[in-house]
Phi, psi and omega in degrees: 000134193284335173305340168276004176276163182299139188289342181281329181290318182295317180300314187296321193274339167290321177296333188268338190294136174303138182247000182296142182086188178226045182260130176253018187295343177298331185272005179298119179091002186234346185197146169225152182220126168299133178281151178285144186287348182279338177072074194296313195297310184294323176295317182293321178303313174299320176295318174306324175293357187238002183239169181262330186210127187223151170226143186237112181270133191050058182293351188061236175270009182073023185292318179279322180299325185301332179279343176311118180298321187230078181296145184287165177303325177239119189220125186227142181230140172248154177205134183271328192267119185314306181305328175293318187299315179299318178300319181297317168312311169298313187296318187273010166311313191290350178238015180050038180266140165279131185250122174263115166297117183247172170269171178269062184219160184275077175207141186238136189269060180222154185279149174312138180064042186267333186233149174279342187209126169236128178245171177179128181243122183058052169308147176287323170218159178245121182256088185309308183300325170292324180299312177303315186296323189275340181289136159301154170305137182080351174295166183222153172251129192227113182219137168270120190243153176279128185278164180302138159080017177300137183055029185297337179297315187285308179316313180278349174284340179264325197247349188082180183308146179239156169293156172304139186296135178267335183242169168081020179278138180309320170311310176308305185300316177304316180290324181291319166309316178292321168318321185272353179100013180252144180256126182279129187244351184208138175205113180231157179227161182204145170241125191239135185274133189236138181231130181247123179265344175201159183286353175283328175290322176293325178300302185305299183318312183289334181281326189277316189256087203284336180277352171299315172223093192293131182086013187300130163218156181297320192286312182300322165254038177301304181292329177291324182296316168316306187284330171286323180290322176295324174290330175291327180293315184276329183237014181076190184318140182273132193253135161222174179231142182261139172254139185216148167213146179264144183226127154240121179241146190235138174278129188296000000 
């Protein structure tokens, strides 16, 4: 069992693994995450087959978009992190998607009314005004989002007790969509079990999912990682819970 290996070897291994893109296959056998019941990739694939022009915001490495069975005639993806842009361009060739590198600010480099469908899986921020602007009348925004207090158990294992989360509540998203002139037509929530079997998996996850412990580095949190390793060895796999919600908003 990997948790019985030397803590330094595990930490070094997790720190050396590449984290470009949004593929978590490196964690196979080391960590698991329950999937949301609504099947985001399936929903996106079904919607893409019915539209002429679609946009994927924060595509990561393009892993979800690349699985669309019938892409629309115009398919565009945006990504802000440069290492992911190169990955996405390679990944999305098969579906003919153009990948546009954007800055991390609330603006989209597209004309108003450009898209029938805008999608986004786990966006860093949701630019509701811009989404409403680039949607055509009758167009929809479909997004799976990270909910308030996601993986809080892991954050607190590293950082100590935290105040109640102030952001990423589904109700806030509904209000923001309405303020941008969009009508929310679907909202679903889920709490999903996550299991980490060794500290190397934790290090990899914290490097990749950077909002879990902002500013995380192995050197900065080395003592906390060793304590969590000891806890895993003594008590078994570390369990946390991810919060997710699905939201669909339509432009009248």
